[in-house]
PDB file of C-alpha atoms and ligand atoms in Angstrom:
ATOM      1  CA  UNK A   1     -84.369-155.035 -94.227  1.00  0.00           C
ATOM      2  CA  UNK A   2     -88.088-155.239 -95.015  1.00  0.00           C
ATOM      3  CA  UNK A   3     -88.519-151.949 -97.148  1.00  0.00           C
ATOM      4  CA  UNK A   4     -90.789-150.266 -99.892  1.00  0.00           C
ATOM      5  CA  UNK A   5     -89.653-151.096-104.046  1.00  0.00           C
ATOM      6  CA  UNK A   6     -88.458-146.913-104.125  1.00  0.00           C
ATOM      7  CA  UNK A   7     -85.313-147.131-104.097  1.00  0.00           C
ATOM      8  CA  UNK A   8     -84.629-150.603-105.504  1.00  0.00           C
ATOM      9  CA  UNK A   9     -86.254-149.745-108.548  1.00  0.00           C
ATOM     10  CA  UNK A  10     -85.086-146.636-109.234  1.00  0.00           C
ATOM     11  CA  UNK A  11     -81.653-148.064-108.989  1.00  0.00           C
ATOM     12  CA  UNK A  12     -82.928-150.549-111.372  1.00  0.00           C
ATOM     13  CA  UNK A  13     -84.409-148.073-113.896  1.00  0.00           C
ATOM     14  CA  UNK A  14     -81.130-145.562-113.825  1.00  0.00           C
ATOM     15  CA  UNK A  15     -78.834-149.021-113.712  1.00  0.00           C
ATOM     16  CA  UNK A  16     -80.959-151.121-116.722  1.00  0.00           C
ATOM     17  CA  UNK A  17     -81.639-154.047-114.677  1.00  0.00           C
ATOM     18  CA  UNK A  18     -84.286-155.623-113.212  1.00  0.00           C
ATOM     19  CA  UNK A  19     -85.327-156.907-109.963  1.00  0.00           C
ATOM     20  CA  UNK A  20     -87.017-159.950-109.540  1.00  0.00           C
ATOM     21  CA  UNK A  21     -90.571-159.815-108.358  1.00  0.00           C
ATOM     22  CA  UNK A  22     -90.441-163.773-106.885  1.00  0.00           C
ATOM     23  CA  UNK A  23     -94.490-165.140-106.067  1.00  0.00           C
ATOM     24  CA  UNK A  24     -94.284-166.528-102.568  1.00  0.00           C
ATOM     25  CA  UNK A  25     -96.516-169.763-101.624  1.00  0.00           C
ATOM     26  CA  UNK A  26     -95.698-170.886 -98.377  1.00  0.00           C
ATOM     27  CA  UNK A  27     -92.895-171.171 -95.757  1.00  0.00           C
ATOM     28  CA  UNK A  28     -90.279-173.143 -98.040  1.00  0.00           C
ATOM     29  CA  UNK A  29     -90.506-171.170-100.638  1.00  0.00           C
ATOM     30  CA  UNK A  30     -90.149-167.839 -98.625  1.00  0.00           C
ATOM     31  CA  UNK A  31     -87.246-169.177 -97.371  1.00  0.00           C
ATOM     32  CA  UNK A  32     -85.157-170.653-100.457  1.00  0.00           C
ATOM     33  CA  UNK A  33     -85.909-167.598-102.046  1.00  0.00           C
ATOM     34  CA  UNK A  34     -84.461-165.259 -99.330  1.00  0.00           C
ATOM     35  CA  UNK A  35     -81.425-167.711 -98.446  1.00  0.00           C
ATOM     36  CA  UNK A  36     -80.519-167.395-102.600  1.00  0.00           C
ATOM     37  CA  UNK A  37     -80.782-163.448-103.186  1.00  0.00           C
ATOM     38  CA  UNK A  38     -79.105-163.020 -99.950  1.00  0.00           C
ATOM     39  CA  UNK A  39     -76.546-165.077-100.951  1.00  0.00           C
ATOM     40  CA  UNK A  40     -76.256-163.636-104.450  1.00  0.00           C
ATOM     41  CA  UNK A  41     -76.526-160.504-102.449  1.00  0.00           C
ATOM     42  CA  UNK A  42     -79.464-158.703-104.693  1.00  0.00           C
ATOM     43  CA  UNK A  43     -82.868-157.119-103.736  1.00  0.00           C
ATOM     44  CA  UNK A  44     -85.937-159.192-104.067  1.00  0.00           C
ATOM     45  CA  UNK A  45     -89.420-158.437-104.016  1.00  0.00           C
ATOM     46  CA  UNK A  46     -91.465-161.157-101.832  1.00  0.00           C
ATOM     47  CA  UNK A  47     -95.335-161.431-104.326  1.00  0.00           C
ATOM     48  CA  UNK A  48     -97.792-161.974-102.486  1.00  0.00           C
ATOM     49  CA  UNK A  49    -101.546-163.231-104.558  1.00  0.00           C
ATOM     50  CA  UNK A  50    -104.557-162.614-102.531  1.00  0.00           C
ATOM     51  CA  UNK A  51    -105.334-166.425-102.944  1.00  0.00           C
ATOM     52  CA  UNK A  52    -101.504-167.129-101.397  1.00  0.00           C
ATOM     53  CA  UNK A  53    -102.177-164.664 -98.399  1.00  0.00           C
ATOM     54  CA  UNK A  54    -105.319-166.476 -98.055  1.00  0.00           C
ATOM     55  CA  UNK A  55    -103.670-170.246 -98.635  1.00  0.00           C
ATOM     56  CA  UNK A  56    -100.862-169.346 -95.971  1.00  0.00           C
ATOM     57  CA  UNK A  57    -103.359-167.683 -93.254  1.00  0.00           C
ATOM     58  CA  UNK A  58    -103.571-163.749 -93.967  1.00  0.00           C
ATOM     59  CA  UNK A  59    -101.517-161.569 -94.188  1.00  0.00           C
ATOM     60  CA  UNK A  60    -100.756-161.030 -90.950  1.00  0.00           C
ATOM     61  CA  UNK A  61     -99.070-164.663 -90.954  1.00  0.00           C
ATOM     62  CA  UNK A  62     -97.484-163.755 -94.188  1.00  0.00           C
ATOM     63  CA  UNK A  63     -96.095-160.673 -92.564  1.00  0.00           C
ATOM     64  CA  UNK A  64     -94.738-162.533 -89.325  1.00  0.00           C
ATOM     65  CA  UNK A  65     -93.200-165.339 -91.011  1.00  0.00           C
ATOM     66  CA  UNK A  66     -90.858-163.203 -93.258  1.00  0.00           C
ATOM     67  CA  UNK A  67     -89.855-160.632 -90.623  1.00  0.00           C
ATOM     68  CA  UNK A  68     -88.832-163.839 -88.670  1.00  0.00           C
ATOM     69  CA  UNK A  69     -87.217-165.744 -91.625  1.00  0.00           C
ATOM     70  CA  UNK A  70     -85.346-162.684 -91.995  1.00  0.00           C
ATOM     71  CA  UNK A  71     -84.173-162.108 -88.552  1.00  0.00           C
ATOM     72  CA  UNK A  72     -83.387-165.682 -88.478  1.00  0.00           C
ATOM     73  CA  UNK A  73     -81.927-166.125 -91.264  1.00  0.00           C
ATOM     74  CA  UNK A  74     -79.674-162.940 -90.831  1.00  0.00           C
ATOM     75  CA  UNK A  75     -81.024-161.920 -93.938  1.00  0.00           C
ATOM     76  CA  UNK A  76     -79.153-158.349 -94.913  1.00  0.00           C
ATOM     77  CA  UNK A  77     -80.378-157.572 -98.801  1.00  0.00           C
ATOM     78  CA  UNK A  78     -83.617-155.217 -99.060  1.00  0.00           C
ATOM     79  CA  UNK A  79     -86.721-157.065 -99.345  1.00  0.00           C
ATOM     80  CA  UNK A  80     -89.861-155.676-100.430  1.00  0.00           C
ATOM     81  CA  UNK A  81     -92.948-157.346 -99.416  1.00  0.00           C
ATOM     82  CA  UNK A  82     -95.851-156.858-101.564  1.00  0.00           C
ATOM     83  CA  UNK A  83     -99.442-157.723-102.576  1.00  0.00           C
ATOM     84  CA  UNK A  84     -99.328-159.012-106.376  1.00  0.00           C
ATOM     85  CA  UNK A  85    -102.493-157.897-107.958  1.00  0.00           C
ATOM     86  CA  UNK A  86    -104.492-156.649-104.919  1.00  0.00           C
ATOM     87  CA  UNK A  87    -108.032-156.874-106.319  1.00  0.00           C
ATOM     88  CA  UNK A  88    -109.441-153.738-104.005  1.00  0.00           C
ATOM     89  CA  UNK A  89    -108.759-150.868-101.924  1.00  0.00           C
ATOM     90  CA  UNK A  90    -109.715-152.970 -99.103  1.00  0.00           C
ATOM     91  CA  UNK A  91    -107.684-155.428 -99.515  1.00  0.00           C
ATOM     92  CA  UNK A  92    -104.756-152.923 -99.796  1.00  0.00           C
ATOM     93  CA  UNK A  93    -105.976-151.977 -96.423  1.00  0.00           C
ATOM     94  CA  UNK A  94    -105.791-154.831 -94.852  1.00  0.00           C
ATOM     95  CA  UNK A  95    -102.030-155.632 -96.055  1.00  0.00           C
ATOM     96  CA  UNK A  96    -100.585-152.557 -95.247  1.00  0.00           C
ATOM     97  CA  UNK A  97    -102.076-152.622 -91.474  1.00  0.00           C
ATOM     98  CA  UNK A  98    -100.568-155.969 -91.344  1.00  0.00           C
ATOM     99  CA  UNK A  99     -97.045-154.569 -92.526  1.00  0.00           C
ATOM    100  CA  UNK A 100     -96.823-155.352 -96.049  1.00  0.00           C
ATOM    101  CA  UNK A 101     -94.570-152.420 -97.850  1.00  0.00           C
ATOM    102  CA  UNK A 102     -95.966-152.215-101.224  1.00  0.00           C
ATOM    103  CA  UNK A 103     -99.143-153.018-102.811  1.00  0.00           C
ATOM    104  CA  UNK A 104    -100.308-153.546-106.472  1.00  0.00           C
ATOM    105  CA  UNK A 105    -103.559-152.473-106.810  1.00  0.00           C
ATOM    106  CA  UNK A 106    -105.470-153.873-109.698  1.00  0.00           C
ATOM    107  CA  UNK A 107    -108.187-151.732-110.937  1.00  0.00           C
ATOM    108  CA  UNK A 108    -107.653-152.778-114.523  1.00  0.00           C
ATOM    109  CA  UNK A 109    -110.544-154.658-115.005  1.00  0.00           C
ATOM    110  CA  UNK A 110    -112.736-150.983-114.636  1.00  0.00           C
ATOM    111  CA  UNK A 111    -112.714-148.188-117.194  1.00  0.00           C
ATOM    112  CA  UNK A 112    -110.341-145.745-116.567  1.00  0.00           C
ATOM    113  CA  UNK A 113    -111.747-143.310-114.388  1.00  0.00           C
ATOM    114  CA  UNK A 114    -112.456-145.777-111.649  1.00  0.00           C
ATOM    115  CA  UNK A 115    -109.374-147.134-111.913  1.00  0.00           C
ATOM    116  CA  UNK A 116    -108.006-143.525-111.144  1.00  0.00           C
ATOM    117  CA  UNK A 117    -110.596-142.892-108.129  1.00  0.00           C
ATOM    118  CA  UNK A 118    -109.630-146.491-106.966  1.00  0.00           C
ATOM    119  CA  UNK A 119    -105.727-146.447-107.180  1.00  0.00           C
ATOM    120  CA  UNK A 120    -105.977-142.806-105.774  1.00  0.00           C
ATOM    121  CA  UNK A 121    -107.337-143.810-102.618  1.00  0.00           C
ATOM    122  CA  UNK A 122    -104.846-146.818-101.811  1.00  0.00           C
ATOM    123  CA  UNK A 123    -101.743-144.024-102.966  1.00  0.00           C
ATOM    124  CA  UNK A 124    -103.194-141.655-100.533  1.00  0.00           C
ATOM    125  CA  UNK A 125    -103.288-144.427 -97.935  1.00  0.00           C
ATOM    126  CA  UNK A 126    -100.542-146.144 -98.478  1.00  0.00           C
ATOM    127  CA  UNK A 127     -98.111-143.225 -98.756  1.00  0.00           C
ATOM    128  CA  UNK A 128     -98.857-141.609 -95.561  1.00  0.00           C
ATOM    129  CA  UNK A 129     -97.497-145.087 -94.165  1.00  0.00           C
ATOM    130  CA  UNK A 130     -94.625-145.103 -96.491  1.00  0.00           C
ATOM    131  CA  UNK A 131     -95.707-148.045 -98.729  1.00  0.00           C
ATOM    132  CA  UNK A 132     -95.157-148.306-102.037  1.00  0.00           C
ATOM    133  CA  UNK A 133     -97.752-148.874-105.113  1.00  0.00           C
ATOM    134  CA  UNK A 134     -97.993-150.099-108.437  1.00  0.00           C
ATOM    135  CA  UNK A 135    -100.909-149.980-111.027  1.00  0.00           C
ATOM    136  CA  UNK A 136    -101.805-151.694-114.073  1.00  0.00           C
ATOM    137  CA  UNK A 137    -103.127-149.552-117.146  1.00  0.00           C
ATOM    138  CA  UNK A 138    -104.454-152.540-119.851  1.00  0.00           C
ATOM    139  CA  UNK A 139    -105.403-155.552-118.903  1.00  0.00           C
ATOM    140  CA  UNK A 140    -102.626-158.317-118.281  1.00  0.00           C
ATOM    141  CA  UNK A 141    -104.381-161.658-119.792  1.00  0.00           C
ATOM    142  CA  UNK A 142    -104.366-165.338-118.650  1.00  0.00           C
ATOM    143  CA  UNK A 143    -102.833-168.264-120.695  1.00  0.00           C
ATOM    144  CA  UNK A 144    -104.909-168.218-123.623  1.00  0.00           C
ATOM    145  CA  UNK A 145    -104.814-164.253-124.414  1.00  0.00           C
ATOM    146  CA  UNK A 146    -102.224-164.120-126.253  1.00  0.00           C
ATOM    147  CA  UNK A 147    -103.774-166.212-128.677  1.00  0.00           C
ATOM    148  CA  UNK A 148    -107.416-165.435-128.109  1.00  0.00           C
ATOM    149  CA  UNK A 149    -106.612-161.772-127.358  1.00  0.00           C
ATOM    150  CA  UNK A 150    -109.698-161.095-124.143  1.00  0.00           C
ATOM    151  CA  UNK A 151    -106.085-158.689-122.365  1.00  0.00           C
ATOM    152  CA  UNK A 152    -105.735-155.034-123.589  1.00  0.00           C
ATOM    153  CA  UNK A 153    -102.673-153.088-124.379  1.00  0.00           C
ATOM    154  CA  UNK A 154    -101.910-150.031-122.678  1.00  0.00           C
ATOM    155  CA  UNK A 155    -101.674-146.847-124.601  1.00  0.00           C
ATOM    156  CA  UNK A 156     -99.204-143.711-123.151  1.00  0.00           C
ATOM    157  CA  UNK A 157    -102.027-141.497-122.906  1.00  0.00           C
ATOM    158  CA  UNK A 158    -103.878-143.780-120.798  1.00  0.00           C
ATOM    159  CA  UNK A 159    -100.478-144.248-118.604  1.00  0.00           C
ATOM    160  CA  UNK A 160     -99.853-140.746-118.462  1.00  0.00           C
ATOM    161  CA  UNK A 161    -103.083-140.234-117.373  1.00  0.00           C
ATOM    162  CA  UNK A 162    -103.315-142.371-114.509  1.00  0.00           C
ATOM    163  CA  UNK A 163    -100.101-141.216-113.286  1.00  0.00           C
ATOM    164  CA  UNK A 164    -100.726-137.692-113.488  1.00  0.00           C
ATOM    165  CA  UNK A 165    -103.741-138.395-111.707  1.00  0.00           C
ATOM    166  CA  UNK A 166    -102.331-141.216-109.396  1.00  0.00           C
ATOM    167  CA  UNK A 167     -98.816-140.386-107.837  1.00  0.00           C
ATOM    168  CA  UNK A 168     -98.123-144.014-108.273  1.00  0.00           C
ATOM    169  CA  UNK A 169     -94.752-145.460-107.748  1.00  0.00           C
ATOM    170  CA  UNK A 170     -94.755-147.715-110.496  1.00  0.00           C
ATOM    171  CA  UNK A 171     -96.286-148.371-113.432  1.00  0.00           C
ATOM    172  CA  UNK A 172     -97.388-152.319-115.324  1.00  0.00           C
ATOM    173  CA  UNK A 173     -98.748-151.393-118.309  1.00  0.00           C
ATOM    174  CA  UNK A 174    -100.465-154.407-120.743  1.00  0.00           C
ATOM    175  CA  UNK A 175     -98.548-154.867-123.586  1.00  0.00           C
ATOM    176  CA  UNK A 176     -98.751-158.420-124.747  1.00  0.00           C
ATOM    177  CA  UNK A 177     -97.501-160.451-121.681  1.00  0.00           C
ATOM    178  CA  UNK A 178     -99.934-162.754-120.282  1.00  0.00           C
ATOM    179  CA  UNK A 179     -99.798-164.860-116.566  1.00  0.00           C
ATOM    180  CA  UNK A 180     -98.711-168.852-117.196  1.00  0.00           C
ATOM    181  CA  UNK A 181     -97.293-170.549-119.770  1.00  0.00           C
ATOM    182  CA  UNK A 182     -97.348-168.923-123.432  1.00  0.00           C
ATOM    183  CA  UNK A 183     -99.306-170.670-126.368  1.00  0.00           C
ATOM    184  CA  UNK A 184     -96.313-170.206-128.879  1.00  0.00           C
ATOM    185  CA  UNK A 185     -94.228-166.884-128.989  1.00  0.00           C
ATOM    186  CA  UNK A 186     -94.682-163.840-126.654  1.00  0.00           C
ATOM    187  CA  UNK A 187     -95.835-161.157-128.644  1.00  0.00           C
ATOM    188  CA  UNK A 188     -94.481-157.738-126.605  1.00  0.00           C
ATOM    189  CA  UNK A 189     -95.058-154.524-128.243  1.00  0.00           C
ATOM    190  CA  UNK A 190     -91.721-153.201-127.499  1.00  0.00           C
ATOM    191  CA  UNK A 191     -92.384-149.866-129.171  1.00  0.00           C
ATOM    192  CA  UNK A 192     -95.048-148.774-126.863  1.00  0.00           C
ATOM    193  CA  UNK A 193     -93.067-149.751-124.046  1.00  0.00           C
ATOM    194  CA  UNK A 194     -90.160-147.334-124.802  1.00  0.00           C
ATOM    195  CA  UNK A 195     -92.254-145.005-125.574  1.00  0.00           C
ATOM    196  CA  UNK A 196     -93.907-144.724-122.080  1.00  0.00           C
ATOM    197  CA  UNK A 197     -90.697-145.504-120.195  1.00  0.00           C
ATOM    198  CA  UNK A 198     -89.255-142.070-122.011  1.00  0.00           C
ATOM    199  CA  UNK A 199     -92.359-140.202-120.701  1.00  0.00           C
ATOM    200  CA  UNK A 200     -93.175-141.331-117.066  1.00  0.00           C
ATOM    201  CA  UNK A 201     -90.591-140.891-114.750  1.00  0.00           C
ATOM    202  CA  UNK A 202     -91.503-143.982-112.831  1.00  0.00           C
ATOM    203  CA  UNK A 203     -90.185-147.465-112.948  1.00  0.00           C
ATOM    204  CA  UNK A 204     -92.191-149.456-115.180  1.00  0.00           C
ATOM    205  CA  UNK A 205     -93.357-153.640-114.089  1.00  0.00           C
ATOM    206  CA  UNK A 206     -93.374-156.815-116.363  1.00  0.00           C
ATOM    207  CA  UNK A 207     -96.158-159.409-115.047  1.00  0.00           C
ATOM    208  CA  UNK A 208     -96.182-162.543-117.191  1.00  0.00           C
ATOM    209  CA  UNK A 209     -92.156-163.330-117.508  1.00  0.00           C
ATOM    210  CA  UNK A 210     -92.780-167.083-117.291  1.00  0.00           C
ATOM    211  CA  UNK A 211     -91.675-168.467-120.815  1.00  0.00           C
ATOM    212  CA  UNK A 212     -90.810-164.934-122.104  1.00  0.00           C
ATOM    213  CA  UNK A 213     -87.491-165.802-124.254  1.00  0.00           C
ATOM    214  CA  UNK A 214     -84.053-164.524-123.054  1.00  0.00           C
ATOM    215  CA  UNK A 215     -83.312-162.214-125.568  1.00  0.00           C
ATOM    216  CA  UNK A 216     -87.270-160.477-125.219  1.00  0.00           C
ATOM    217  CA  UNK A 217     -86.190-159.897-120.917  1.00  0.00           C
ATOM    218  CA  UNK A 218     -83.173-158.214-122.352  1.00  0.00           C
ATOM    219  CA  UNK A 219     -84.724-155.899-124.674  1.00  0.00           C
ATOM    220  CA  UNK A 220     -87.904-155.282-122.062  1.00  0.00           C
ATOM    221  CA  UNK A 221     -85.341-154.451-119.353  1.00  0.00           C
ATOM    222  CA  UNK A 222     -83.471-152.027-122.745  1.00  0.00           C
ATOM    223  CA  UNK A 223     -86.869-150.211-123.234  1.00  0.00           C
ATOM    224  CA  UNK A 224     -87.254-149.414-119.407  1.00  0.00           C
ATOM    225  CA  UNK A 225     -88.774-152.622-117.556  1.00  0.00           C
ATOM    226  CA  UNK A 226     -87.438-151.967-114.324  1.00  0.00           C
ATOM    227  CA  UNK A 227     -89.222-155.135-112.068  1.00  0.00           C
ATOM    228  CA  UNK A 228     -90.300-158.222-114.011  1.00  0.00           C
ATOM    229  CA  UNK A 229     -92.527-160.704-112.210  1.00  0.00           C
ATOM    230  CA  UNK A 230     -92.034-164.499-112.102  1.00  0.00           C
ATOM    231  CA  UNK A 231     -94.307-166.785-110.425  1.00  0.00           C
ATOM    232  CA  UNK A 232     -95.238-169.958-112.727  1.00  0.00           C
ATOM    233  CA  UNK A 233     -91.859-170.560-113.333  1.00  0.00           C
ATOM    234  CA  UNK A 234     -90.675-171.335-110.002  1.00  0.00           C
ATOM    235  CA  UNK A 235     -93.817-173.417-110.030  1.00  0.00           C
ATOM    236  CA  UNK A 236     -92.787-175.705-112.684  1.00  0.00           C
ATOM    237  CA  UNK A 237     -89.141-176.241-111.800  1.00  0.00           C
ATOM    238  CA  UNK A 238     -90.288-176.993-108.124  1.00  0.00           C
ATOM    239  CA  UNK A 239     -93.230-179.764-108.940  1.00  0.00           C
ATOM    240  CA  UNK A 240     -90.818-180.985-111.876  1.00  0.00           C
ATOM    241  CA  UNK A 241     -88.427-181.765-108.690  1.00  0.00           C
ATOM    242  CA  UNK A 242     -90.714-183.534-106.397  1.00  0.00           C
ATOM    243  CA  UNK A 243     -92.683-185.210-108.855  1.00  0.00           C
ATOM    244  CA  UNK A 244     -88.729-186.905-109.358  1.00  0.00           C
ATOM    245  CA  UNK A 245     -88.194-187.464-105.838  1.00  0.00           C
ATOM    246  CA  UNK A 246     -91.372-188.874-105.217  1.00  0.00           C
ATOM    247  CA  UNK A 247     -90.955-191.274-107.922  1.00  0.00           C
ATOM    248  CA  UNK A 248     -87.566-192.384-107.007  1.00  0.00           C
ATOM    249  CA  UNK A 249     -88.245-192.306-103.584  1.00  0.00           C
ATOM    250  CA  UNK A 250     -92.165-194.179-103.342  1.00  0.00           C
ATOM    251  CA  UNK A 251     -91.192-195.281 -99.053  1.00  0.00           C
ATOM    252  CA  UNK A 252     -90.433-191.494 -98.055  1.00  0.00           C
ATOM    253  CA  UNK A 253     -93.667-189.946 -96.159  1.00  0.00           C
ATOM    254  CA  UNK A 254     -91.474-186.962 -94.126  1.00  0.00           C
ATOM    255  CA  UNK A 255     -93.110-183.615 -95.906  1.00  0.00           C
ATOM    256  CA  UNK A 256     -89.886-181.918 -95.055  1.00  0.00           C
ATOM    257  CA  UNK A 257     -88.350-184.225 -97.136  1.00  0.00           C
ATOM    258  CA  UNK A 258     -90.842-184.046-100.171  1.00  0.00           C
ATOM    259  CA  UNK A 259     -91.151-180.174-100.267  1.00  0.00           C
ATOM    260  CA  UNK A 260     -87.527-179.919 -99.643  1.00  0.00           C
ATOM    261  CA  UNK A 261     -86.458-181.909-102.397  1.00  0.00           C
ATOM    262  CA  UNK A 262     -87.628-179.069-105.085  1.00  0.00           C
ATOM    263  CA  UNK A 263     -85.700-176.536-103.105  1.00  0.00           C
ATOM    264  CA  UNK A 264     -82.323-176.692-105.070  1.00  0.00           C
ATOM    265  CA  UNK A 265     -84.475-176.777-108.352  1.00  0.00           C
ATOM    266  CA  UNK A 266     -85.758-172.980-107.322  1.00  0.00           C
ATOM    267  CA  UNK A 267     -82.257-171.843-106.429  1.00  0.00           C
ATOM    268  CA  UNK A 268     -80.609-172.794-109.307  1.00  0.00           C
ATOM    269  CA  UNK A 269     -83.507-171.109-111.429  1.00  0.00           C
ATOM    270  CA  UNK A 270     -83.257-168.099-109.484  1.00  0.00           C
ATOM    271  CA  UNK A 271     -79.847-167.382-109.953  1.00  0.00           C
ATOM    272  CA  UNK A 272     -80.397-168.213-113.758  1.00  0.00           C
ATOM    273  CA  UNK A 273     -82.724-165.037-113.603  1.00  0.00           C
ATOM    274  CA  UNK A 274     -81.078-162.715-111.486  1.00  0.00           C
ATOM    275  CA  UNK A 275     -78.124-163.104-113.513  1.00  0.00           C
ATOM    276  CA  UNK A 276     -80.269-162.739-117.042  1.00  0.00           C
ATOM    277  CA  UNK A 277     -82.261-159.615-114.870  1.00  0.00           C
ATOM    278  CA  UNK A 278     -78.306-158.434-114.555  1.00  0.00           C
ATOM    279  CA  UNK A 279     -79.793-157.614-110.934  1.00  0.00           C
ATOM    280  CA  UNK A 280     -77.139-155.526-109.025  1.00  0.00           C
ATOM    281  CA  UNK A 281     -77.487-154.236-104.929  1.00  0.00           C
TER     282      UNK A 281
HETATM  283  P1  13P B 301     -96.098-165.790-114.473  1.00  0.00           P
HETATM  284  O1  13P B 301     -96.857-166.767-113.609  1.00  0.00           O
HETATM  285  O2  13P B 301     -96.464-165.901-115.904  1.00  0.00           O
HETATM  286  O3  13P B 301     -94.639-165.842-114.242  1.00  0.00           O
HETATM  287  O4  13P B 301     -96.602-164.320-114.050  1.00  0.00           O
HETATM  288  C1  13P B 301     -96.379-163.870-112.760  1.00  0.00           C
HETATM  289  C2  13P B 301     -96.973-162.534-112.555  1.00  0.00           C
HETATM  290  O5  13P B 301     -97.049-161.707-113.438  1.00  0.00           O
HETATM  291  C3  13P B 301     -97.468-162.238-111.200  1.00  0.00           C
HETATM  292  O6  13P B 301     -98.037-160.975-111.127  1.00  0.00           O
END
């Protein structure tokens, strides 16, 4: 069933768990990862980058190939399919009228205020269609932030006021987790993060959880992370794969066979998470 994050993550948020927000790249991918949290029999949410919706056609191709994975597949868990930092309220647009149920839209890089105006529009557009969205209050960094600090931590006035002013669904806010690999250890301000999750009644998002430590997950998903989103990860254990295969296997030129052979290295890493998310249906 291809529906909005609502009720997954409120489950999630009354249940302390997490569901896993799993960055999609291309038909394989799609796939392994429905076949595995259908099997494990948990709700996903399908990520979707602007430069992946671009890199696999639009997102009307996006959209077509995993309604028919999923019909195919007899795929029965709820899957949410959703635009991972959607850059504008155009390109919110343009996901939704393609049948995407949830967007992030990323106004975080503007001063508050527009980021308000902005994220109001896509809530007022994408709720009258029954899509969910998410926000970002901060600014989520890159690689070398946390480090060379150029990401900002969200503060709870700033999250209460974009809520209040929003009617978002749910809620990243910066507070020390950066996209890609960490430069030594993850430095979450856990306090902050309680703090909001105790005043907004909305689920609250993890972007960065590549390399964040076992024990940190645990006590993000104990201060209220509801949805924690994994994309390099899956990256590394795939290429790790093929760039075996390949080397053991220099006469093989069938692509099926080359991007297949990383496919049990993502399903064995996604039931590592779901099961350290403690994901439940
Ligand atoms: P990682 O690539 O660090 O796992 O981050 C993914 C993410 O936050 C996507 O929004």
């Amino acid at each position: 069933m291809l529906v909005n994050f609502n009720e997954m993550l409120m489950n999630a948020k009354k249940g302390k768990y997490a569901v896993p927000h799993l960055n999609i790249n291309n038909l394989e991918w799609t796939k392994y990862i429905l076949e595995k949290c259908n099997e494990l029999n948990v709700p996903v949410i399908l990520g979707v980058s602007e430069g992946a919706a671009k890199y696999m056609g639009g997102y009307n191709a996006v959209t077509g190939m995993v309604k028919g994975l999923m019909k195919d597949l007899n795929i029965t868990i709820p899957v949410c399919l959703h635009v991972d930092h959607g850059s504008s309220k155009e390109t919110c647009i343009k996901a939704i009228d393609a049948g995407f149920t949830s967007v992030m839209i990323d106004a975080s890089r503007h001063e508050l205020d527009e980021n308000i105006k902005i994220t109001k529009e896509v809530v007022a557009y994408a709720h009258e269609r029954g899509v969910s969205v998410e926000a970002e209050v901060g600014h989520i960094g890159g690689t070398e932030d946390n480090i060379t600090s150029s990401a900002t931590n969200a503060t709870l006035e700033d999250c209460l006021t974009l809520y209040n002013n929003t009617g978002i669904d749910s809620l990243a806010p910066a507070l020390g987790s950066v996209h890609g690999f960490y430069k030594g250890e993850p430095n979450l301000d856990f306090e902050t993060m309680e703090i909001i999750n105790e005043n907004l009644p909305i689920p609250l998002v993890l972007h960065g959880g590549t390399g964040i430590p076992d024990d940190k997950i645990k006590k993000a998903i104990s201060c209220g992370i509801s949805k924690i989103n994994i994309n390099t990860d899956l990256q590394s254990v795939w290429s790790k794969a093929v760039r075996k295969f390949l080397e053991e296997n220099k006469e093989v030129y069938d692509p099926r066979k080359i991007i297949g052979s990383g496919e049990k290295a993502i399903k064995d890493r996604i039931e590592e998470i779901v099961t350290l998310f403690g994901t439940k249906r």
